[in-house]
Short mmCIF file of C-alpha atoms in Angstrom, two decimals:
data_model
loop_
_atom_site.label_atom_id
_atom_site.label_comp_id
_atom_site.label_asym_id
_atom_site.label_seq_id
_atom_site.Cartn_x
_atom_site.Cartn_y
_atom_site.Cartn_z
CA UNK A 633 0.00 0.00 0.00
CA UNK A 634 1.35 3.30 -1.20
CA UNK A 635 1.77 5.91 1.85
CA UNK A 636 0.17 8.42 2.20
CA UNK A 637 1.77 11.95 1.84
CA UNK A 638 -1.40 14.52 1.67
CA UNK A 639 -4.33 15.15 3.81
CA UNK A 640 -7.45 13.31 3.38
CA UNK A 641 -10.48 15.06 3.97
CA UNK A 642 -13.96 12.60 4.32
CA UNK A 643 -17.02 14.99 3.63
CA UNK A 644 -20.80 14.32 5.16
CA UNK A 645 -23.66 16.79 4.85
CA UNK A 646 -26.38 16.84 7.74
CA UNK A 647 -29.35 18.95 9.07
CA UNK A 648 -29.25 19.37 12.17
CA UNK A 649 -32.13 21.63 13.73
CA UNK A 650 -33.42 23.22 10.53
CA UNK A 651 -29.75 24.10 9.88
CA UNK A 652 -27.67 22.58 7.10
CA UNK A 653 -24.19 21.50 8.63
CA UNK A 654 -20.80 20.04 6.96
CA UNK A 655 -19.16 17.68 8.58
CA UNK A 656 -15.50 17.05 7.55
CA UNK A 657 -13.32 14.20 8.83
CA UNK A 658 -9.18 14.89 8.25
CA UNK A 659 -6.79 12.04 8.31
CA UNK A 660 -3.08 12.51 8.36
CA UNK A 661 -0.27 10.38 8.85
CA UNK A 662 2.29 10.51 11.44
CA UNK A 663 5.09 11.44 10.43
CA UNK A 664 6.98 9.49 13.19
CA UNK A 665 5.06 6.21 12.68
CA UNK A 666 4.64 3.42 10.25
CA UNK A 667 0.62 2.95 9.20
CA UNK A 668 -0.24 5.17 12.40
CA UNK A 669 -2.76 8.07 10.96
CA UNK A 670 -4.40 11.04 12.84
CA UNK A 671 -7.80 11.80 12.85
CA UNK A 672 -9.64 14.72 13.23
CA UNK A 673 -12.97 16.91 12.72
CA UNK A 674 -14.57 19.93 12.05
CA UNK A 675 -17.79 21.35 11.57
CA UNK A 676 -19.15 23.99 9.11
CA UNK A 677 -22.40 25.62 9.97
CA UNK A 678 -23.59 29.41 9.14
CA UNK A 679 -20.09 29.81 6.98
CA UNK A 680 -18.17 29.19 10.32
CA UNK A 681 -15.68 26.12 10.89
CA UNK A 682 -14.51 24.85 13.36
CA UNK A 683 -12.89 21.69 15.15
CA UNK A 684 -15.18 19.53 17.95
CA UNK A 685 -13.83 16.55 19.80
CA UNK A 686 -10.21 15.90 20.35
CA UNK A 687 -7.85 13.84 17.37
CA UNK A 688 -7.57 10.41 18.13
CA UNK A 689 -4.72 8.00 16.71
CA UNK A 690 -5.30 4.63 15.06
CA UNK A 691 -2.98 1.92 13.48
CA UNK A 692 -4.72 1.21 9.95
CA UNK A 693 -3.75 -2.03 7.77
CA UNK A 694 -5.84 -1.07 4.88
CA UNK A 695 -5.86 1.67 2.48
CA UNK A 696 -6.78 5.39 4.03
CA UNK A 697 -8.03 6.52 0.55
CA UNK A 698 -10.99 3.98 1.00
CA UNK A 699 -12.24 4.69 4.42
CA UNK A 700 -16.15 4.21 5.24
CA UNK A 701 -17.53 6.21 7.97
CA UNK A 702 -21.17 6.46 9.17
CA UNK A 703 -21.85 10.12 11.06
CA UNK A 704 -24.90 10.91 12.21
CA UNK A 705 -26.70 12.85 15.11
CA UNK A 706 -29.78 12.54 17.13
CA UNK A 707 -31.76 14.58 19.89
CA UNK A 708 -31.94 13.71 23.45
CA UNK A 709 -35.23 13.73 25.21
CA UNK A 710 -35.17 17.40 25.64
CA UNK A 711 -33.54 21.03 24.96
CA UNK A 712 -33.59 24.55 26.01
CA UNK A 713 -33.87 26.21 23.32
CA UNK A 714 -36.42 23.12 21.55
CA UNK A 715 -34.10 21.08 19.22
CA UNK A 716 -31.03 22.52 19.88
CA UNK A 717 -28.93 19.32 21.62
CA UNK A 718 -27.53 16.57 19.40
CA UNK A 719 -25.74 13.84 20.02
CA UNK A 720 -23.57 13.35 17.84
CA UNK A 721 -21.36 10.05 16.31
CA UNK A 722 -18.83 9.05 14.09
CA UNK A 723 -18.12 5.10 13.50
CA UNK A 724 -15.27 3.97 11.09
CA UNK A 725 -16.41 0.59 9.47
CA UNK A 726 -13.38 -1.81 8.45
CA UNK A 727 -14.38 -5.81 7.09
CA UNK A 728 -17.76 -4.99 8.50
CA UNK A 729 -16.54 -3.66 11.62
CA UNK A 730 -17.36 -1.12 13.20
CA UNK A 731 -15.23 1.46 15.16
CA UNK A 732 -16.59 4.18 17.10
CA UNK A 733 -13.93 7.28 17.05
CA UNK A 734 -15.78 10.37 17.76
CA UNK A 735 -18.85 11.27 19.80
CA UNK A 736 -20.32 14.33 21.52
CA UNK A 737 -22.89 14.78 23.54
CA UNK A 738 -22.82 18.53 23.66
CA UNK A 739 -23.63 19.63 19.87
CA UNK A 740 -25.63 22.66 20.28
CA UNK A 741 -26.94 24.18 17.00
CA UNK A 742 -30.57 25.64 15.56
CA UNK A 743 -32.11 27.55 13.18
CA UNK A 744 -33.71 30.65 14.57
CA UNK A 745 -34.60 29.11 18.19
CA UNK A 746 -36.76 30.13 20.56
CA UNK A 747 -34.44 31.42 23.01
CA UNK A 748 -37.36 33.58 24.90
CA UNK A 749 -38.33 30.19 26.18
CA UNK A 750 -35.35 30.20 28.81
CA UNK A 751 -37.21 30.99 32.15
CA UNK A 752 -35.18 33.79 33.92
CA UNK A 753 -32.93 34.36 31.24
CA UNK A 754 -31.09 37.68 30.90
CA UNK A 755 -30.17 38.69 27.52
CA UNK A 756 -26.55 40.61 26.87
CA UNK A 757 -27.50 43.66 24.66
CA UNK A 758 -25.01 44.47 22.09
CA UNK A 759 -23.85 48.25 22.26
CA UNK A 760 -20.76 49.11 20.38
CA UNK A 761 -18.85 47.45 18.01
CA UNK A 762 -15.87 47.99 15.54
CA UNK A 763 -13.75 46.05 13.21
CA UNK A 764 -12.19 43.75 15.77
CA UNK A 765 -14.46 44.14 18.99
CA UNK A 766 -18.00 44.07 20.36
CA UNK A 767 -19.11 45.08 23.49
CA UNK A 768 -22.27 43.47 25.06
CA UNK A 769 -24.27 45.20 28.42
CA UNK A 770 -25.66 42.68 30.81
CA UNK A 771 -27.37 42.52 34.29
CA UNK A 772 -25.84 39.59 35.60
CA UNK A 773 -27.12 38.99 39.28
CA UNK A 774 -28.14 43.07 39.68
CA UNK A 775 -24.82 43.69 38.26
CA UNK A 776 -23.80 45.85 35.79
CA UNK A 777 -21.50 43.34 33.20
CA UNK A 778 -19.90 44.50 30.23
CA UNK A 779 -19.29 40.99 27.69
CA UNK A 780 -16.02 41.92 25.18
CA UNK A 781 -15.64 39.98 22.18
CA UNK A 782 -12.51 40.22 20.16
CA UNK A 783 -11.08 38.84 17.17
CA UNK A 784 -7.95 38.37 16.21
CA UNK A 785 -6.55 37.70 12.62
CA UNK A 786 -4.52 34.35 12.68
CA UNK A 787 -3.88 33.28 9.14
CA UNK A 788 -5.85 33.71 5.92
CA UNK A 789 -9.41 33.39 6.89
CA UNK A 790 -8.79 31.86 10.20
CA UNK A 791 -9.38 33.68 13.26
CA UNK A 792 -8.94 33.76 17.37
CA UNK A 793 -11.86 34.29 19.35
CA UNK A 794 -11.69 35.50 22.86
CA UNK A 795 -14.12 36.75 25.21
CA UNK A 796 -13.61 38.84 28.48
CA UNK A 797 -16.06 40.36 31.02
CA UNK A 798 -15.84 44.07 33.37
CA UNK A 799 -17.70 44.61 36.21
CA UNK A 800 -17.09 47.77 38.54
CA UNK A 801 -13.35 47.94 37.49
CA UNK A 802 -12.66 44.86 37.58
CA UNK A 803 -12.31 42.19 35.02
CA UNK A 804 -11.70 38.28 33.45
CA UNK A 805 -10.70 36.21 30.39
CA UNK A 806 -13.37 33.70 30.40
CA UNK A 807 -11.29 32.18 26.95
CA UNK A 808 -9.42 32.95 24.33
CA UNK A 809 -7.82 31.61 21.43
CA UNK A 810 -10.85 29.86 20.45
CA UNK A 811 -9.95 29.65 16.41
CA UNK A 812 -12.77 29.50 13.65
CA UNK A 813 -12.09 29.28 9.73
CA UNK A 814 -14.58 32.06 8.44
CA UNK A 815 -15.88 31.96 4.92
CA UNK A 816 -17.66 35.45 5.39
CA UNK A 817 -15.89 38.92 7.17
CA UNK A 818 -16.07 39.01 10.86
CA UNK A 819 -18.05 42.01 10.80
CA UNK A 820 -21.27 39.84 9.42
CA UNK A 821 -21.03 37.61 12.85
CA UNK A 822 -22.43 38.71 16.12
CA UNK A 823 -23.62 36.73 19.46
CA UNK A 824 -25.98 35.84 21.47
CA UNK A 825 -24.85 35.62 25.78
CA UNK A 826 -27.09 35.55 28.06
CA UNK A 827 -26.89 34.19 32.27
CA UNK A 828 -29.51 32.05 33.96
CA UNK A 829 -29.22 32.34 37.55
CA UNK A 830 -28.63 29.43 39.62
CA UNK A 831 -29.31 28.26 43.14
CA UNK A 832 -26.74 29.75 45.37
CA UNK A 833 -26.51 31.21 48.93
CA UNK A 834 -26.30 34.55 49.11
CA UNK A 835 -29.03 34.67 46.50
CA UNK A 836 -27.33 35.59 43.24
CA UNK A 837 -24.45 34.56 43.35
CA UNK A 838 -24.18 31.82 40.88
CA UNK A 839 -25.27 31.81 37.06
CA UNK A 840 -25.12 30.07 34.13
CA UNK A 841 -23.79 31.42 30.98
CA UNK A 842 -24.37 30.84 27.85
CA UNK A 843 -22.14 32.48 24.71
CA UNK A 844 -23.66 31.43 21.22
CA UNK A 845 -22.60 32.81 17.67
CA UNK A 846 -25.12 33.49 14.90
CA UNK A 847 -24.89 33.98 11.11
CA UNK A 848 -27.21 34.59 8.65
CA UNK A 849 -28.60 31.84 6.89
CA UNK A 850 -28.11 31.35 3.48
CA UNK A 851 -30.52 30.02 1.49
CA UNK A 852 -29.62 27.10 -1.43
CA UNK A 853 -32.07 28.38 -3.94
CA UNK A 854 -31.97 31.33 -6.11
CA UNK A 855 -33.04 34.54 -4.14
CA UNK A 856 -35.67 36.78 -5.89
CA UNK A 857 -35.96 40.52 -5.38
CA UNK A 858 -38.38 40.16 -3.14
CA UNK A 859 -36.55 38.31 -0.69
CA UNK A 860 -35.84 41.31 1.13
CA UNK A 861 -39.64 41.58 2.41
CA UNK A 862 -39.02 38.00 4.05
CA UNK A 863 -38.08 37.43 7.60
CA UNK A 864 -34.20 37.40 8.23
CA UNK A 865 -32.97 33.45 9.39
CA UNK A 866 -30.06 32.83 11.23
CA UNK A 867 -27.98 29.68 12.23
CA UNK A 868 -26.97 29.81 16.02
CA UNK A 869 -24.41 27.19 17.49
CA UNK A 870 -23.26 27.44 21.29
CA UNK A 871 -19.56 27.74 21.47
CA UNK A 872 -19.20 28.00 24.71
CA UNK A 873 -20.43 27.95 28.39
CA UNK A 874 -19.75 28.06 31.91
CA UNK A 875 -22.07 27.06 35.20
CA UNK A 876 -19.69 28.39 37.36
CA UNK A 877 -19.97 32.37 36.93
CA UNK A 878 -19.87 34.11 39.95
CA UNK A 879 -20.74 37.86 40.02
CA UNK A 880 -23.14 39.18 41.85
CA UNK A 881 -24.00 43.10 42.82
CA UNK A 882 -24.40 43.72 47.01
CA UNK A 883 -24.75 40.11 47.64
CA UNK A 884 -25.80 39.60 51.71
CA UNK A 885 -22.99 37.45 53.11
CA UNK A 886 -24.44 37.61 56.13
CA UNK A 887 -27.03 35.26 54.68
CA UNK A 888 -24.93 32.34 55.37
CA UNK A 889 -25.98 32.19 58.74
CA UNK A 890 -24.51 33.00 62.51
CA UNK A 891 -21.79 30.54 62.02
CA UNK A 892 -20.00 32.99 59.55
CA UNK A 893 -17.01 34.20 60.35
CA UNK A 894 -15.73 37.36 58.42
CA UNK A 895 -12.33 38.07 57.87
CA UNK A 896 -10.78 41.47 59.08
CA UNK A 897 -8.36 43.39 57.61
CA UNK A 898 -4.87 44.47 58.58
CA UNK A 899 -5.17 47.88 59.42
CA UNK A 900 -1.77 47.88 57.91
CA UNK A 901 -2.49 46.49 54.79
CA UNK A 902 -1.99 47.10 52.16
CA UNK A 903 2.01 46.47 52.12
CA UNK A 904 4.81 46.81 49.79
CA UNK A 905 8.04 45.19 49.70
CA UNK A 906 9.69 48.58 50.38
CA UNK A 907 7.58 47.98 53.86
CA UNK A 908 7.88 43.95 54.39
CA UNK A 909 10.70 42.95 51.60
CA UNK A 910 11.95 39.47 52.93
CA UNK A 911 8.05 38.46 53.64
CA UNK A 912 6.80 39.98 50.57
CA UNK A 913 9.16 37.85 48.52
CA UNK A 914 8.75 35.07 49.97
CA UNK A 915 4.54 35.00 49.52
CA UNK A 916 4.71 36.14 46.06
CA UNK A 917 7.20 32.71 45.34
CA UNK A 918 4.52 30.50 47.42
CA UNK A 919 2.10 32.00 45.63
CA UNK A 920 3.25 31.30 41.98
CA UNK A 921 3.82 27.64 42.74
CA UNK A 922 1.30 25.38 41.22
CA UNK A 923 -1.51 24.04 43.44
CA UNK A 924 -2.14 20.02 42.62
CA UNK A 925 -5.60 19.04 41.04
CA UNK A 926 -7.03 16.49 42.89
CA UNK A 927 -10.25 16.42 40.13
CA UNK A 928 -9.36 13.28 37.82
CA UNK A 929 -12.81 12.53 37.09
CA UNK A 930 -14.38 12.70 33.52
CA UNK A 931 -17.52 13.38 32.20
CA UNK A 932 -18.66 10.07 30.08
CA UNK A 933 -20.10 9.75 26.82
CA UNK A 934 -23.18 7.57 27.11
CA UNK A 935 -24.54 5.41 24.13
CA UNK A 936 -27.44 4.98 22.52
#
């Protein structure tokens, strides 16, 4: 069997909640090992790209030219927004075989949904944007939150993504580097984000948010002149999300109960080396050292 020297790209089209979606599977071979090949995918919805689930590695003993894959997605029992969740696989079949490689059970995409549906969802309000950046306004948990998206030009057509919040002064990366291969101009892209407050003590405290991007759908068929007097469409996919935001604006700590202590300060603080210079070296060592992860658990994939 020859080798292989170029990519190999396996294309499968899909609709996945109302919205037409490319998936593309990429194998490689390493260049370190004998009949080892790398496999990856992407996604293409809305004229955005991008990769989901992490490469895995397989041995092959037959040709890579003449792979058979069966990709597919279905819904779980239920969504917020409707029709929105997929589950989705990709099996490899070999001498009537099959192989599962890929699977997600967070594939989050929709056409136009219902997002007013969310019970106690607050909605990010876009208010400024330029070439590069767009600023969202939020009330996140009475809180006055500013959402900034940036983009950053990484190669022809291929972009980094990042996304940081202010509050009062004070502010957070919440990612960055998140690449996309764009087949339109950023400037034609925008977001939804929006926070669903949780159960926490002092009463909100705790959200859940949600960052999605949209794009305008593009229709297959030829557009008239009239199309203008329809209703725009647009393709949504979640790229991200956290349940973990804390923020929160005069949150009652006191609520915890009477068995609250609160800290007081150092009158003295606070300090600068000039004032403590052999202590003040010594925390900010301790305090760069990594702290070990005792979390090894995973999140499973379950079948169907």
């Amino acid at each position: 069997m020859e080798a292989l020297s170029d990519v190999l790209t396996y294309v499968y089209s899909l609709c996945v909640g109302d919205a037409p979606i490319q998936i593309t599977i990429v194998v490689e071979a390493d260049a370190d090992r004998q009949n080892y090949y790398s496999f990856s995918i992407m996604l293409k919805a809305g004229r955005v790209e991008r990769a989901i689930c992490k490469p895995v590695t397989l041995r092959l003993s037959i040709d890579p030219r003449r792979l058979e894959f069966s990709v597919f997605v279905f819904p779980p029992r239920s969504s917020l927004p409707v029709g929105c969740l997929h589950h989705l696989r990709v099996w490899l079949r070999s001498a009537g075989i099959d192989h599962r490689i890929f699977g997600d059970n967070d594939l989050w995409i929709g056409r136009d949904p219902d997002f007013r549906s969310i019970a106690d969802a607050s909605f990010a309000i876009l208010r400024n944007a330029t070439q590069d950046m767009l600023i969202y306004q939020a009330i996140v948990g009475r809180a006055h939150v500013s959402f900034i998206v940036r983009w950053r030009l990484v190669d022809v057509g291929i972009y980094a993504l990042s996304l940081d919040y202010e509050a009062g002064g004070v502010g957070r990366i919440l990612f960055d580097e998140y690449h996309l291969k764009l087949d339109c101009e950023p400037q034609t892209i925008t977001f939804m984000i929006y926070s669903i407050p949780a159960v926490s003590m002092p009463h909100g405290a705790s959200h859940r948010l949600r960052f999605w991007l949209r794009t305008p759908h593009a229709s297959l068929s030829p557009v008239s002149s009239t199309s203008s007097q329809m209703t725009e469409s647009y393709i949504y996919q979640r790229l991200w999300k956290t349940d973990d935001f804390k923020i929160g604006a005069y949150l009652n700590f006191a609520a915890l109960g009477s068995k609250l202590t609160m800290g007081v300060r150092d009158p003295n603080s606070p300090q600068s080396e000039r004032d403590q210079p052999h202590r003040n070296l010594s925390i900010r060592r301790l305090s760069r050292l990594p702290i070990p992860n005792s979390d090894t658990t995973a999140e499973p994939i379950h079948d169907r």
